[in-house]
PDB file of C-alpha atoms in Angstrom:
ATOM      1  CA  MET L   1       5.861  13.111   3.106  1.00 45.00           C
ATOM      2  CA  SER L   2       6.888   9.504   3.017  1.00 45.00           C
ATOM      3  CA  THR L   3      10.494   9.649   4.092  1.00 43.00           C
ATOM      4  CA  GLU L   4      10.611  12.344   6.752  1.00 45.00           C
ATOM      5  CA  ARG L   5      10.731  11.628  10.515  1.00 46.00           C
ATOM      6  CA  HIS L   6       8.996   8.312  11.004  1.00 53.00           C
ATOM      7  CA  ALA L   7       8.220   6.953  14.443  1.00 70.00           C
ATOM      8  CA  THR L   8      10.003   3.797  13.305  1.00 79.00           C
ATOM      9  CA  GLU L   9      12.569   3.451  10.557  1.00 89.00           C
ATOM     10  CA  PRO L  10      10.871   2.570   7.245  1.00 94.00           C
ATOM     11  CA  HIS L  11      11.275  -0.970   5.937  1.00 94.00           C
ATOM     12  CA  ARG L  12      11.728  -1.260   2.156  1.00 96.00           C
ATOM     13  CA  VAL L  13      10.793  -4.428   0.307  1.00 97.00           C
ATOM     14  CA  PRO L  14      11.112  -4.600  -3.488  1.00 97.00           C
ATOM     15  CA  TYR L  15       8.710  -6.683  -5.555  1.00 97.00           C
ATOM     16  CA  ARG L  16       9.266  -7.627  -9.184  1.00 96.00           C
ATOM     17  CA  GLU L  17       7.096 -10.651  -9.993  1.00 96.00           C
ATOM     18  CA  ALA L  18       3.887 -12.407  -8.951  1.00 95.00           C
ATOM     19  CA  GLY L  19       5.838 -14.768  -6.682  1.00 95.00           C
ATOM     20  CA  ASP L  20       6.799 -11.771  -4.518  1.00 97.00           C
ATOM     21  CA  LEU L  21       3.177 -11.054  -3.521  1.00 97.00           C
ATOM     22  CA  GLY L  22       3.069 -13.774  -0.855  1.00 96.00           C
ATOM     23  CA  THR L  23       6.271 -12.418   0.658  1.00 95.00           C
ATOM     24  CA  LEU L  24       4.757  -8.910   0.801  1.00 96.00           C
ATOM     25  CA  ARG L  25       1.565 -10.182   2.466  1.00 97.00           C
ATOM     26  CA  THR L  26       3.509 -12.168   5.065  1.00 97.00           C
ATOM     27  CA  TYR L  27       5.867  -9.265   5.787  1.00 96.00           C
ATOM     28  CA  VAL L  28       3.032  -6.734   6.155  1.00 97.00           C
ATOM     29  CA  THR L  29       0.987  -9.012   8.406  1.00 97.00           C
ATOM     30  CA  SER L  30       3.928  -9.787  10.692  1.00 96.00           C
ATOM     31  CA  TYR L  31       5.138  -6.179  10.905  1.00 97.00           C
ATOM     32  CA  ALA L  32       1.660  -4.762  11.517  1.00 96.00           C
ATOM     33  CA  GLU L  33       0.850  -7.251  14.278  1.00 96.00           C
ATOM     34  CA  LYS L  34       4.171  -6.570  16.021  1.00 95.00           C
ATOM     35  CA  ALA L  35       3.323  -2.856  15.861  1.00 94.00           C
ATOM     36  CA  GLY L  36      -0.004  -3.494  17.567  1.00 95.00           C
ATOM     37  CA  LEU L  37      -2.508  -3.805  14.718  1.00 96.00           C
ATOM     38  CA  PRO L  38      -5.050  -6.545  15.550  1.00 95.00           C
ATOM     39  CA  ALA L  39      -4.772  -9.705  13.431  1.00 93.00           C
ATOM     40  CA  SER L  40      -8.075  -9.051  11.649  1.00 92.00           C
ATOM     41  CA  ARG L  41      -6.897  -5.603  10.550  1.00 96.00           C
ATOM     42  CA  SER L  42      -3.372  -6.712   9.680  1.00 96.00           C
ATOM     43  CA  GLY L  43      -4.926  -9.221   7.259  1.00 96.00           C
ATOM     44  CA  LEU L  44      -6.910  -6.399   5.656  1.00 96.00           C
ATOM     45  CA  LEU L  45      -3.774  -4.283   5.326  1.00 97.00           C
ATOM     46  CA  ALA L  46      -1.986  -7.229   3.701  1.00 97.00           C
ATOM     47  CA  LEU L  47      -4.926  -7.615   1.289  1.00 96.00           C
ATOM     48  CA  ALA L  48      -4.735  -3.923   0.351  1.00 96.00           C
ATOM     49  CA  VAL L  49      -0.976  -4.115  -0.205  1.00 97.00           C
ATOM     50  CA  SER L  50      -1.398  -7.234  -2.318  1.00 96.00           C
ATOM     51  CA  GLU L  51      -4.055  -5.548  -4.478  1.00 93.00           C
ATOM     52  CA  LEU L  52      -1.870  -2.480  -5.018  1.00 94.00           C
ATOM     53  CA  ALA L  53       1.258  -4.528  -5.765  1.00 95.00           C
ATOM     54  CA  THR L  54      -0.739  -6.673  -8.194  1.00 93.00           C
ATOM     55  CA  ASN L  55      -1.759  -3.503 -10.047  1.00 89.00           C
ATOM     56  CA  THR L  56       1.901  -2.500 -10.244  1.00 91.00           C
ATOM     57  CA  LEU L  57       2.869  -5.863 -11.716  1.00 93.00           C
ATOM     58  CA  MET L  58      -0.035  -5.874 -14.171  1.00 89.00           C
ATOM     59  CA  TYR L  59       0.147  -2.302 -15.417  1.00 87.00           C
ATOM     60  CA  THR L  60       3.749  -1.089 -15.103  1.00 88.00           C
ATOM     61  CA  ALA L  61       7.204  -2.314 -16.035  1.00 86.00           C
ATOM     62  CA  GLY L  62       9.929  -3.022 -13.506  1.00 87.00           C
ATOM     63  CA  GLY L  63       7.927  -3.794 -10.370  1.00 93.00           C
ATOM     64  CA  GLY L  64       7.969  -1.561  -7.351  1.00 96.00           C
ATOM     65  CA  THR L  65       8.999  -1.052  -3.757  1.00 96.00           C
ATOM     66  CA  MET L  66       6.869  -1.297  -0.638  1.00 97.00           C
ATOM     67  CA  VAL L  67       7.809   1.054   2.204  1.00 97.00           C
ATOM     68  CA  LEU L  68       6.296   0.243   5.600  1.00 97.00           C
ATOM     69  CA  TRP L  69       6.565   1.990   8.955  1.00 96.00           C
ATOM     70  CA  ALA L  70       4.678   2.733  12.173  1.00 96.00           C
ATOM     71  CA  GLU L  71       3.716   6.177  13.368  1.00 95.00           C
ATOM     72  CA  PRO L  72       2.047   6.932  16.692  1.00 94.00           C
ATOM     73  CA  GLY L  73      -1.362   5.283  16.471  1.00 94.00           C
ATOM     74  CA  GLU L  74      -1.112   3.926  12.937  1.00 96.00           C
ATOM     75  CA  ILE L  75       0.682   1.795  10.373  1.00 97.00           C
ATOM     76  CA  VAL L  76       1.649   3.459   7.097  1.00 97.00           C
ATOM     77  CA  CYS L  77       2.470   1.604   3.904  1.00 97.00           C
ATOM     78  CA  GLU L  78       3.477   3.057   0.553  1.00 96.00           C
ATOM     79  CA  LEU L  79       3.858   1.322  -2.780  1.00 95.00           C
ATOM     80  CA  HIS L  80       6.213   3.070  -5.182  1.00 95.00           C
ATOM     81  CA  ASP L  81       6.235   2.278  -8.903  1.00 92.00           C
ATOM     82  CA  GLN L  82       6.617   3.908 -12.315  1.00 87.00           C
ATOM     83  CA  GLY L  83       2.928   3.966 -13.211  1.00 77.00           C
ATOM     84  CA  PRO L  84       1.006   7.126 -14.044  1.00 72.00           C
ATOM     85  CA  VAL L  85      -1.042   8.885 -11.401  1.00 68.00           C
ATOM     86  CA  ALA L  86      -4.529   8.514 -12.749  1.00 61.00           C
ATOM     87  CA  SER L  87      -7.342  10.617 -11.458  1.00 49.00           C
ATOM     88  CA  ARG L  88      -9.576   8.252  -9.581  1.00 47.00           C
ATOM     89  CA  PRO L  89     -12.728   8.562  -7.577  1.00 48.00           C
ATOM     90  CA  ALA L  90     -12.279   8.768  -3.841  1.00 56.00           C
ATOM     91  CA  PRO L  91     -13.339   6.312  -2.724  1.00 58.00           C
ATOM     92  CA  ALA L  92     -13.222   4.051  -5.761  1.00 65.00           C
ATOM     93  CA  LEU L  93     -16.565   2.470  -6.553  1.00 67.00           C
ATOM     94  CA  MET L  94     -16.993  -1.303  -6.675  1.00 65.00           C
ATOM     95  CA  PRO L  95     -17.694  -2.353 -10.274  1.00 62.00           C
ATOM     96  CA  ALA L  96     -20.717  -4.390 -11.245  1.00 68.00           C
ATOM     97  CA  ALA L  97     -20.636  -8.080 -10.329  1.00 67.00           C
ATOM     98  CA  ASP L  98     -20.164  -9.089 -13.974  1.00 69.00           C
ATOM     99  CA  ALA L  99     -17.260  -6.663 -14.596  1.00 63.00           C
ATOM    100  CA  PRO L 100     -14.062  -8.569 -15.462  1.00 64.00           C
ATOM    101  CA  SER L 101     -11.812  -6.347 -13.300  1.00 66.00           C
ATOM    102  CA  GLY L 102     -11.617  -3.104 -11.370  1.00 65.00           C
ATOM    103  CA  ARG L 103     -12.146  -4.284  -7.815  1.00 72.00           C
ATOM    104  CA  GLY L 104      -8.624  -3.745  -6.470  1.00 71.00           C
ATOM    105  CA  LEU L 105      -8.787  -0.029  -5.691  1.00 80.00           C
ATOM    106  CA  ALA L 106     -12.343  -0.332  -4.382  1.00 80.00           C
ATOM    107  CA  ILE L 107     -11.156  -3.035  -1.973  1.00 84.00           C
ATOM    108  CA  VAL L 108      -8.213  -0.876  -0.889  1.00 90.00           C
ATOM    109  CA  ASP L 109     -10.505   2.096  -0.247  1.00 88.00           C
ATOM    110  CA  GLU L 110     -12.920  -0.094   1.698  1.00 89.00           C
ATOM    111  CA  VAL L 111     -10.434  -1.750   4.057  1.00 92.00           C
ATOM    112  CA  CYS L 112      -7.941   1.075   4.726  1.00 95.00           C
ATOM    113  CA  ASP L 113      -8.558   4.105   6.915  1.00 95.00           C
ATOM    114  CA  GLU L 114      -6.882   6.478   4.452  1.00 95.00           C
ATOM    115  CA  VAL L 115      -5.665   6.173   0.858  1.00 93.00           C
ATOM    116  CA  ARG L 116      -3.598   8.814  -0.966  1.00 92.00           C
ATOM    117  CA  THR L 117      -1.964   8.814  -4.385  1.00 89.00           C
ATOM    118  CA  TYR L 118       0.777  11.220  -5.401  1.00 89.00           C
ATOM    119  CA  ARG L 119       3.832  11.587  -7.625  1.00 87.00           C
ATOM    120  CA  THR L 120       7.441  12.266  -6.612  1.00 86.00           C
ATOM    121  CA  ASP L 121      10.382  12.986  -8.897  1.00 86.00           C
ATOM    122  CA  GLN L 122      11.233   9.277  -8.861  1.00 85.00           C
ATOM    123  CA  SER L 123       7.908   7.422  -8.690  1.00 89.00           C
ATOM    124  CA  THR L 124       4.170   7.227  -8.323  1.00 89.00           C
ATOM    125  CA  VAL L 125       3.147   6.476  -4.734  1.00 92.00           C
ATOM    126  CA  VAL L 126      -0.004   5.018  -3.237  1.00 92.00           C
ATOM    127  CA  GLN L 127      -0.020   5.473   0.515  1.00 95.00           C
ATOM    128  CA  VAL L 128      -2.402   3.574   2.802  1.00 96.00           C
ATOM    129  CA  ARG L 129      -2.886   4.052   6.541  1.00 97.00           C
ATOM    130  CA  MET L 130      -4.477   1.843   9.182  1.00 97.00           C
ATOM    131  CA  ARG L 131      -5.156   3.089  12.701  1.00 96.00           C
ATOM    132  CA  LEU L 132      -3.994   0.829  15.518  1.00 93.00           C
TER     133      LEU L 132
END
């Protein structure tokens, strides 16, 4: 799945603390634009990555790793962490306006073209894709 025959070699960026989120957003935006994703969409991809990485930092121990690459016609980004794979609606529904949390996955589902969650022997993975 995530590590077999990429059109470009995957880039791996670890994140361990809240201060790493800005670095992830900047990296994703720059990489995606160089790969041909329009600036408006690269910002949305960076938002999705930031939301997913924030969930990792809030709900798991040890941080995670972002893996980013380009395939023909799309950008693919995976976030690997040690969290459980929870069953979740697809797409996630936006919570009520007065709900204290729960918007992250709904935002990710809204802005990305495809969202998948799966488990490997080493980690839980959320994969997002954006068409160029």
